[in-house]
Tab-separated table of C-alpha atoms and ligand atoms in Angstrom:
chain	number	residue	atom	x	y	z
A	30	MET	CA	0.000	0.000	0.000
A	31	GLN	CA	1.303	3.460	-0.829
A	32	MET	CA	1.958	6.241	1.660
A	33	ASN	CA	-0.738	8.808	1.335
A	34	TRP	CA	0.632	12.312	1.088
A	35	ASN	CA	-2.665	13.668	0.015
A	36	CYS	CA	-3.273	17.152	1.289
A	37	GLY	CA	-6.466	17.436	-0.706
A	38	SER	CA	-9.736	16.922	1.117
A	39	ARG	CA	-13.352	17.260	0.191
A	40	HIS	CA	-12.768	20.975	0.672
A	41	GLY	CA	-9.477	20.941	-1.176
A	42	HIS	CA	-11.025	22.207	-4.354
A	43	GLU	CA	-12.052	25.439	-2.746
A	44	ARG	CA	-9.191	26.196	-0.432
A	45	GLN	CA	-6.964	28.269	-2.653
A	46	THR	CA	-9.328	29.352	-5.357
A	47	PRO	CA	-10.404	32.916	-5.982
A	48	VAL	CA	-13.702	34.164	-4.580
A	49	ARG	CA	-15.291	34.156	-8.007
A	50	PHE	CA	-14.609	30.456	-8.460
A	51	ARG	CA	-15.827	29.614	-4.995
A	52	ARG	CA	-19.173	31.136	-5.894
A	53	PHE	CA	-19.131	29.168	-9.134
A	54	SER	CA	-18.726	25.856	-7.265
A	55	LEU	CA	-21.321	26.695	-4.632
A	56	ILE	CA	-23.934	27.381	-7.262
A	57	HIS	CA	-23.360	23.915	-8.632
A	58	ARG	CA	-23.327	22.288	-5.238
A	59	ASN	CA	-26.521	23.797	-3.846
A	60	PRO	CA	-28.751	24.381	-6.834
A	61	SER	CA	-31.705	26.608	-6.045
A	62	THR	CA	-35.214	25.425	-6.799
A	63	LEU	CA	-35.134	27.716	-9.809
A	64	GLY	CA	-31.856	26.176	-10.888
A	65	VAL	CA	-33.231	22.642	-10.541
A	66	ALA	CA	-36.349	23.592	-12.512
A	67	ALA	CA	-34.221	25.165	-15.221
A	68	LEU	CA	-31.981	22.103	-15.281
A	69	THR	CA	-34.985	19.772	-15.587
A	70	LEU	CA	-36.375	21.855	-18.453
A	71	LEU	CA	-32.967	21.847	-20.110
A	72	THR	CA	-32.692	18.068	-19.716
A	73	LEU	CA	-36.126	17.616	-21.216
A	74	ALA	CA	-35.294	19.963	-24.085
A	75	SER	CA	-32.103	18.191	-25.032
A	76	ALA	CA	-31.317	14.640	-23.983
A	77	SER	CA	-27.686	15.200	-24.856
A	78	ALA	CA	-27.092	18.285	-22.692
A	79	GLN	CA	-24.257	17.958	-20.253
A	80	ASP	CA	-25.113	17.198	-16.639
A	81	SER	CA	-23.361	19.842	-14.517
A	82	THR	CA	-24.024	18.170	-11.151
A	83	ILE	CA	-20.770	18.409	-9.194
A	84	ARG	CA	-20.003	15.127	-7.424
A	85	ALA	CA	-17.624	16.662	-4.931
A	86	ILE	CA	-18.128	14.386	-1.940
A	87	GLN	CA	-14.968	12.357	-2.241
A	88	ASN	CA	-16.354	9.445	-0.349
A	89	ILE	CA	-15.490	5.775	-0.827
A	90	PHE	CA	-18.759	4.942	0.954
A	91	ASP	CA	-20.768	6.484	-1.872
A	92	PRO	CA	-19.483	4.531	-4.910
A	93	LEU	CA	-20.906	5.417	-8.329
A	94	SER	CA	-18.811	3.150	-10.564
A	95	ALA	CA	-18.287	-0.619	-10.890
A	96	PRO	CA	-14.736	-0.867	-9.424
A	97	ALA	CA	-15.598	1.620	-6.646
A	98	GLU	CA	-18.529	-0.637	-5.694
A	99	ILE	CA	-16.226	-3.674	-5.464
A	100	LEU	CA	-13.899	-1.701	-3.153
A	101	TYR	CA	-16.874	-0.504	-1.122
A	102	ARG	CA	-18.105	-4.083	-0.580
A	103	ILE	CA	-14.739	-5.351	0.677
A	104	SER	CA	-14.276	-2.312	2.923
A	105	LEU	CA	-17.664	-3.075	4.529
A	106	LEU	CA	-16.634	-6.724	5.069
A	107	VAL	CA	-13.336	-5.714	6.705
A	108	LEU	CA	-14.991	-3.009	8.831
A	109	ALA	CA	-17.744	-5.410	9.977
A	110	THR	CA	-15.187	-8.126	10.862
A	111	CYS	CA	-13.111	-5.616	12.844
A	112	ALA	CA	-16.236	-4.240	14.559
A	113	ILE	CA	-17.280	-7.753	15.691
A	114	ILE	CA	-13.775	-8.505	17.022
A	115	PHE	CA	-13.741	-5.138	18.793
A	116	LEU	CA	-17.136	-5.769	20.413
A	117	ILE	CA	-16.116	-9.266	21.644
A	118	VAL	CA	-12.738	-8.114	23.036
A	119	ALA	CA	-14.094	-4.883	24.560
A	120	GLY	CA	-17.104	-6.800	25.967
A	121	LEU	CA	-14.926	-9.474	27.640
A	122	LEU	CA	-12.592	-6.793	28.967
A	123	THR	CA	-15.471	-4.770	30.447
A	124	TYR	CA	-16.954	-7.937	31.970
A	125	ALA	CA	-13.595	-8.877	33.572
A	126	ILE	CA	-13.031	-5.352	34.910
A	127	ILE	CA	-16.443	-5.275	36.587
A	128	ARG	CA	-16.730	-8.912	37.640
A	129	TYR	CA	-13.205	-9.174	39.083
A	130	ARG	CA	-12.747	-5.657	40.413
A	131	HIS	CA	-10.920	-5.064	43.703
A	132	LYS	CA	-13.325	-5.780	46.565
A	133	GLY	CA	-11.018	-5.381	49.588
A	134	GLY	CA	-10.828	-7.814	52.530
A	135	THR	CA	-9.278	-11.240	51.922
A	136	ASP	CA	-9.553	-10.715	48.153
A	137	ASP	CA	-5.899	-9.585	47.890
A	138	LEU	CA	-4.521	-12.704	49.556
A	139	GLU	CA	-6.182	-15.295	47.306
A	140	GLU	CA	-4.455	-16.401	44.124
A	141	PRO	CA	-6.735	-16.900	41.071
A	142	PRO	CA	-6.963	-20.464	39.658
A	143	GLN	CA	-3.831	-21.249	37.618
A	144	VAL	CA	-4.469	-22.904	34.251
A	145	TYR	CA	-1.613	-24.601	32.371
A	146	GLY	CA	-1.785	-26.152	28.921
A	147	SER	CA	-5.521	-26.014	28.288
A	148	ALA	CA	-5.945	-27.243	24.711
A	149	ALA	CA	-9.479	-25.770	24.536
A	150	ILE	CA	-8.362	-22.226	25.447
A	151	GLU	CA	-5.313	-22.312	23.191
A	152	LEU	CA	-7.338	-23.507	20.214
A	153	ALA	CA	-9.944	-20.817	20.908
A	154	TRP	CA	-7.401	-18.004	20.624
A	155	THR	CA	-5.453	-19.336	17.667
A	156	VAL	CA	-7.900	-21.044	15.281
A	157	PRO	CA	-10.548	-18.262	14.880
A	158	PRO	CA	-7.948	-15.500	14.244
A	159	ILE	CA	-6.223	-17.726	11.650
A	160	LEU	CA	-9.552	-18.413	9.948
A	161	ILE	CA	-10.451	-14.700	9.934
A	162	VAL	CA	-7.082	-13.774	8.376
A	163	VAL	CA	-7.354	-16.557	5.763
A	164	VAL	CA	-10.866	-15.440	4.747
A	165	LEU	CA	-9.792	-11.779	4.486
A	166	VAL	CA	-6.667	-12.721	2.480
A	167	LEU	CA	-8.721	-14.801	0.025
A	168	VAL	CA	-11.422	-12.154	-0.413
A	169	THR	CA	-8.769	-9.432	-0.843
A	170	ALA	CA	-6.885	-11.517	-3.425
A	171	ARG	CA	-10.092	-12.026	-5.403
A	172	THR	CA	-10.884	-8.291	-5.195
A	173	ILE	CA	-7.388	-7.330	-6.387
A	174	GLY	CA	-7.910	-9.677	-9.345
A	175	GLU	CA	-11.294	-8.138	-10.166
A	176	ILE	CA	-9.874	-4.594	-9.973
A	177	GLN	CA	-6.522	-5.145	-11.715
A	178	LYS	CA	-7.421	-7.762	-14.312
A	179	PRO	CA	-11.007	-6.901	-15.191
A	180	LYS	CA	-12.822	-8.512	-18.078
A	181	LEU	CA	-13.655	-5.338	-19.943
A	182	PRO	CA	-16.027	-5.349	-22.909
A	183	ASN	CA	-14.174	-5.425	-26.259
A	184	ASP	CA	-15.438	-1.987	-27.215
A	185	ALA	CA	-14.166	-0.370	-24.003
A	186	GLU	CA	-13.024	3.213	-24.458
A	187	GLN	CA	-9.388	3.971	-23.765
A	188	VAL	CA	-7.986	7.214	-22.350
A	189	ARG	CA	-4.288	7.844	-21.878
A	190	ILE	CA	-3.603	10.111	-18.910
A	191	ILE	CA	-0.125	11.537	-18.424
A	192	GLY	CA	0.706	13.289	-15.160
A	193	HIS	CA	2.800	16.460	-15.399
A	194	ARG	CA	3.786	18.938	-12.706
A	195	PHE	CA	1.019	20.223	-12.153
A	196	TRP	CA	-1.597	19.211	-14.697
A	197	TRP	CA	-2.992	16.172	-16.546
A	198	GLU	CA	-2.489	15.447	-20.227
A	199	VAL	CA	-5.485	13.536	-21.590
A	200	ARG	CA	-5.379	11.616	-24.874
A	201	TYR	CA	-7.998	9.587	-26.731
A	202	PRO	CA	-5.809	7.524	-29.125
A	203	LYS	CA	-8.764	5.979	-30.972
A	204	TYR	CA	-10.109	9.423	-31.925
A	205	ASP	CA	-6.870	11.436	-32.119
A	206	VAL	CA	-8.229	13.829	-29.498
A	207	VAL	CA	-5.943	15.604	-27.018
A	208	THR	CA	-7.121	17.686	-24.086
A	209	ALA	CA	-6.099	18.450	-20.523
A	210	ASN	CA	-7.358	18.183	-16.951
A	211	GLU	CA	-10.986	17.415	-17.825
A	212	ILE	CA	-11.572	13.790	-18.727
A	213	HIS	CA	-14.806	12.992	-20.524
A	214	VAL	CA	-16.062	9.403	-20.258
A	215	PRO	CA	-19.333	7.766	-21.301
A	216	LEU	CA	-22.015	6.721	-18.831
A	217	SER	CA	-22.318	2.972	-18.265
A	218	ASP	CA	-25.394	0.913	-17.631
A	219	ARG	CA	-25.760	-2.176	-15.443
A	220	SER	CA	-27.520	-4.064	-18.218
A	221	LYS	CA	-25.267	-2.849	-21.025
A	222	ARG	CA	-21.745	-2.159	-19.812
A	223	ILE	CA	-19.743	0.743	-21.212
A	224	ALA	CA	-16.302	0.686	-19.640
A	225	THR	CA	-13.429	3.152	-19.974
A	226	GLU	CA	-9.852	2.100	-19.387
A	227	PHE	CA	-7.366	4.692	-18.130
A	228	VAL	CA	-3.739	4.136	-19.131
A	229	LEU	CA	-1.682	6.094	-16.608
A	230	GLU	CA	1.830	7.426	-17.231
A	231	SER	CA	4.012	10.220	-15.911
A	232	ALA	CA	6.165	12.779	-17.716
A	233	ASP	CA	8.234	13.726	-14.683
A	234	VAL	CA	7.732	12.587	-11.081
A	235	ILE	CA	5.306	10.185	-9.367
A	236	HIS	CA	1.723	11.420	-9.261
A	237	GLY	CA	-1.405	9.726	-7.911
A	238	PHE	CA	-4.774	9.552	-9.637
A	239	TRP	CA	-7.784	9.318	-7.345
A	240	VAL	CA	-11.445	9.956	-7.958
A	241	PRO	CA	-12.860	8.002	-4.994
A	242	GLN	CA	-16.392	7.605	-6.325
A	243	LEU	CA	-15.054	6.020	-9.528
A	244	ASN	CA	-12.148	3.773	-8.455
A	245	GLY	CA	-9.298	3.467	-5.957
A	246	LYS	CA	-5.967	5.257	-6.132
A	247	THR	CA	-3.457	4.413	-8.839
A	248	MET	CA	0.019	5.866	-9.123
A	249	LEU	CA	1.481	7.413	-12.266
A	250	VAL	CA	5.106	6.320	-12.339
A	251	PRO	CA	7.786	7.601	-14.767
A	252	ASN	CA	8.846	4.946	-17.330
A	253	HIS	CA	6.068	2.620	-16.247
A	254	THR	CA	2.472	2.155	-17.334
A	255	ASN	CA	-0.374	1.464	-14.928
A	256	THR	CA	-3.974	0.924	-15.863
A	257	MET	CA	-7.303	1.290	-14.135
A	258	TRP	CA	-10.861	1.395	-15.321
A	259	VAL	CA	-14.145	3.157	-14.580
A	260	GLU	CA	-17.724	2.268	-15.300
A	261	PRO	CA	-19.805	5.149	-13.904
A	262	TYR	CA	-23.523	4.785	-13.223
A	263	LYS	CA	-24.432	8.487	-12.947
A	264	THR	CA	-23.671	11.480	-15.140
A	265	GLY	CA	-22.046	14.582	-13.667
A	266	ILE	CA	-18.680	16.065	-12.851
A	267	TYR	CA	-16.587	13.910	-10.508
A	268	LEU	CA	-13.804	15.662	-8.642
A	269	GLY	CA	-10.504	14.061	-7.721
A	270	ASN	CA	-6.989	14.910	-6.577
A	271	CYS	CA	-3.390	14.054	-7.218
A	272	THR	CA	-2.499	11.933	-4.179
A	273	VAL	CA	1.287	11.890	-4.217
A	274	LEU	CA	3.236	14.980	-3.142
A	275	CYS	CA	4.776	16.056	-6.446
A	276	GLY	CA	5.852	19.640	-5.821
A	277	ALA	CA	4.704	23.154	-4.988
A	278	GLN	CA	1.327	22.933	-6.700
A	279	HIS	CA	0.489	19.309	-5.868
A	280	ALA	CA	-2.670	20.446	-4.067
A	281	ASN	CA	-3.884	22.241	-7.203
A	282	MET	CA	-3.416	19.327	-9.568
A	283	LEU	CA	-7.140	18.741	-9.592
A	284	ILE	CA	-9.017	16.193	-11.657
A	285	ARG	CA	-12.436	16.538	-13.255
A	286	VAL	CA	-13.967	13.415	-14.734
A	287	ILE	CA	-17.023	14.426	-16.711
A	288	VAL	CA	-19.435	11.557	-17.189
A	289	ASP	CA	-21.632	12.144	-20.229
A	290	THR	CA	-24.454	10.144	-21.755
A	291	PRO	CA	-23.059	8.122	-24.702
A	292	GLU	CA	-24.717	10.567	-27.157
A	293	ARG	CA	-23.294	13.642	-25.437
A	294	TYR	CA	-19.887	11.892	-25.221
A	295	GLN	CA	-19.866	11.287	-28.991
A	296	GLN	CA	-20.897	14.889	-29.578
A	297	TRP	CA	-18.029	16.068	-27.342
A	298	LEU	CA	-15.547	13.849	-29.228
A	299	ASN	CA	-16.736	15.289	-32.543
A	300	GLU	CA	-16.315	18.836	-31.252
A	301	GLN	CA	-12.805	18.047	-29.996
A	302	LYS	CA	-11.793	16.375	-33.269
A	303	ALA	CA	-12.632	19.484	-35.294
A	304	THR	CA	-9.939	22.088	-35.925
A	305	PRO	CA	-11.060	25.463	-34.523
A	306	SER	CA	-11.997	27.841	-37.320
A	307	ASN	CA	-9.666	30.765	-37.911
A	308	ASP	CA	-11.567	33.778	-36.674
A	309	GLN	CA	-10.402	36.935	-38.527
A	310	ALA	CA	-11.384	39.143	-35.593
A	311	VAL	CA	-8.808	37.526	-33.305
A	312	GLU	CA	-5.996	37.128	-35.855
A	313	GLU	CA	-3.840	39.554	-33.872
A	314	GLY	CA	-4.190	37.364	-30.761
A	315	GLN	CA	-3.048	34.302	-32.685
A	316	ARG	CA	-0.086	36.270	-34.044
A	317	GLN	CA	0.848	37.460	-30.534
A	318	PHE	CA	0.479	33.902	-29.194
A	319	ILE	CA	3.070	32.661	-31.693
A	320	ALA	CA	5.296	35.783	-31.455
A	321	ASN	CA	5.562	35.497	-27.658
A	322	SER	CA	6.655	31.827	-27.916
A	323	CYS	CA	3.491	30.512	-26.234
A	324	GLY	CA	3.585	27.862	-28.981
A	325	ALA	CA	6.893	26.516	-27.660
A	326	CYS	CA	4.971	24.942	-24.772
A	327	HIS	CA	1.388	24.741	-26.026
A	328	ASP	CA	-0.205	23.059	-29.032
A	329	ILE	CA	-3.096	24.633	-30.886
A	330	GLY	CA	-4.412	22.507	-33.760
A	331	GLY	CA	-4.237	24.165	-37.203
A	332	THR	CA	-1.508	26.651	-36.151
A	333	ASN	CA	2.284	26.647	-35.818
A	334	ALA	CA	1.945	26.247	-32.035
A	335	LYS	CA	3.195	22.696	-31.547
A	336	GLY	CA	4.605	22.664	-27.991
A	337	VAL	CA	4.074	19.635	-25.778
A	338	PHE	CA	5.420	20.873	-22.437
A	339	GLY	CA	2.171	22.569	-21.393
A	340	PRO	CA	-1.491	21.651	-21.910
A	341	ASP	CA	-2.907	21.408	-25.454
A	342	LEU	CA	-5.072	24.502	-25.981
A	343	THR	CA	-6.834	23.518	-29.236
A	344	HIS	CA	-10.250	23.601	-27.528
A	345	PHE	CA	-9.273	25.557	-24.438
A	346	ALA	CA	-12.469	27.605	-24.326
A	347	SER	CA	-14.573	24.428	-24.113
A	348	ARG	CA	-13.095	23.621	-20.688
A	349	GLN	CA	-14.719	24.603	-17.423
A	350	THR	CA	-11.548	25.446	-15.537
A	351	LEU	CA	-8.020	26.700	-16.136
A	352	GLY	CA	-4.741	25.888	-14.378
A	353	SER	CA	-5.840	22.252	-13.775
A	354	GLY	CA	-8.935	23.221	-11.827
A	355	VAL	CA	-7.442	26.152	-9.916
A	356	ALA	CA	-10.033	28.636	-11.231
A	357	ALA	CA	-13.143	28.846	-13.390
A	358	ASN	CA	-12.362	29.387	-17.053
A	359	ASN	CA	-13.793	32.896	-17.377
A	360	GLU	CA	-12.475	36.145	-18.796
A	361	GLU	CA	-11.355	37.622	-15.477
A	362	ASN	CA	-9.377	34.557	-14.378
A	363	LEU	CA	-7.854	34.099	-17.832
A	364	ARG	CA	-6.691	37.718	-17.825
A	365	SER	CA	-5.094	37.195	-14.401
A	366	TRP	CA	-3.473	33.990	-15.694
A	367	LEU	CA	-2.018	35.704	-18.792
A	368	GLN	CA	-0.750	38.664	-16.758
A	369	ASP	CA	0.994	36.351	-14.285
A	370	PRO	CA	0.191	32.630	-13.841
A	371	GLN	CA	2.072	32.741	-10.517
A	372	GLU	CA	-0.742	34.845	-9.102
A	373	LEU	CA	-3.388	32.102	-9.292
A	374	LYS	CA	-0.991	29.158	-9.076
A	375	PRO	CA	2.250	30.088	-7.291
A	376	GLY	CA	5.015	27.653	-8.208
A	377	CYS	CA	3.411	26.379	-11.412
A	378	LEU	CA	5.860	25.862	-14.273
A	379	MET	CA	4.418	28.562	-16.550
A	380	PRO	CA	6.498	31.713	-16.056
A	381	ASN	CA	5.234	35.276	-16.087
A	382	MET	CA	5.627	36.152	-19.776
A	383	LYS	CA	5.561	39.905	-18.941
A	384	LEU	CA	2.974	40.608	-21.612
A	385	GLY	CA	1.728	44.158	-22.113
A	386	ASP	CA	-1.957	44.978	-21.573
A	387	LYS	CA	-2.641	45.039	-25.319
A	388	GLN	CA	-0.963	41.657	-25.832
A	389	VAL	CA	-2.906	40.159	-22.916
A	390	GLN	CA	-6.153	41.526	-24.348
A	391	SER	CA	-5.561	40.161	-27.854
A	392	ILE	CA	-4.334	36.716	-26.691
A	393	LEU	CA	-7.259	36.518	-24.273
A	394	ALA	CA	-9.732	37.311	-27.053
A	395	TYR	CA	-8.097	34.633	-29.231
A	396	LEU	CA	-8.085	31.917	-26.562
A	397	ARG	CA	-11.734	32.610	-25.736
A	398	THR	CA	-12.659	31.651	-29.327
A	399	LEU	CA	-11.054	28.183	-29.103
A	400	LYS	CA	-14.320	26.383	-28.427
B	513	LIG	CU1	0.885	15.497	-8.987
B	513	LIG	CU2	0.708	15.631	-6.628
């Protein structure tokens, strides 16, 4: 089992984010009656609209995916076994303390009965513990097999996730789609399974991938490939954290897994596959983006920006957050990011490019068109 250096908690996503973003999350977490009504209407109007329910309670006791359910079942078995042992031991101890408490008088002088070599007592305290351990070992071994060597359907989706300090590269090899930090997967169904396999790699140091409601933790290790899979039963936005201390911005290496209906998922893939159209109005922004060497680190499809060190920005404006979940992807936060990324995410590897106000404005306008 790995050491858990996780500093993220269920509140981790809000701790260091600007006020504006905090409000943004709260709206999603506590939808007003009006909001719910609007959402219902929207759902009725378009079956393929995206479900914006935030599943922020990072709770292994509320599993919403096949492997998370398997882990939940074994954790209940282990907890119940431990609870029964605790009750028996604590009960016997309490009984002995009360029944044989100090009563004064001749009590101190009498020696309790001395028992040597009682086969019955020795069997009683060795055989049941051995049986309990054997059962737990066998059940755990079976669970590890189910989680690590699952029989996935042949048409399972595959997503390659590469951990970087401090963001996630996300690739869909089958569709030639590249994105970052927000991982779209299709909704599964108990009667007709739709599974998604995650192939996990690292570009630098060890990172940890954990979205508790979808599956257990898996490490991303340099020069090594790990896999895990998810089979979610509810649409929505599942939040997760990097779980291995990987540097200054480890706590802001946030994960969003967006579970879409299969139709909406296909629609999203189609949108991501398309090259963004060249908008004449923001030509200057594109020119500034290239001129200020942004393209040395970032890739934007259909342009000369071909960098791979930072997140692919081809469809940047279609994402909900920027800086790997550090802030909502809106104009104000993007302006702050372009002026100085160290403001929102101190210690991130994007330097302050010292852009002038005009350059910031034109690049901002350009990036906002990359839907
Ligand atoms: Cu990546 Cu912590």
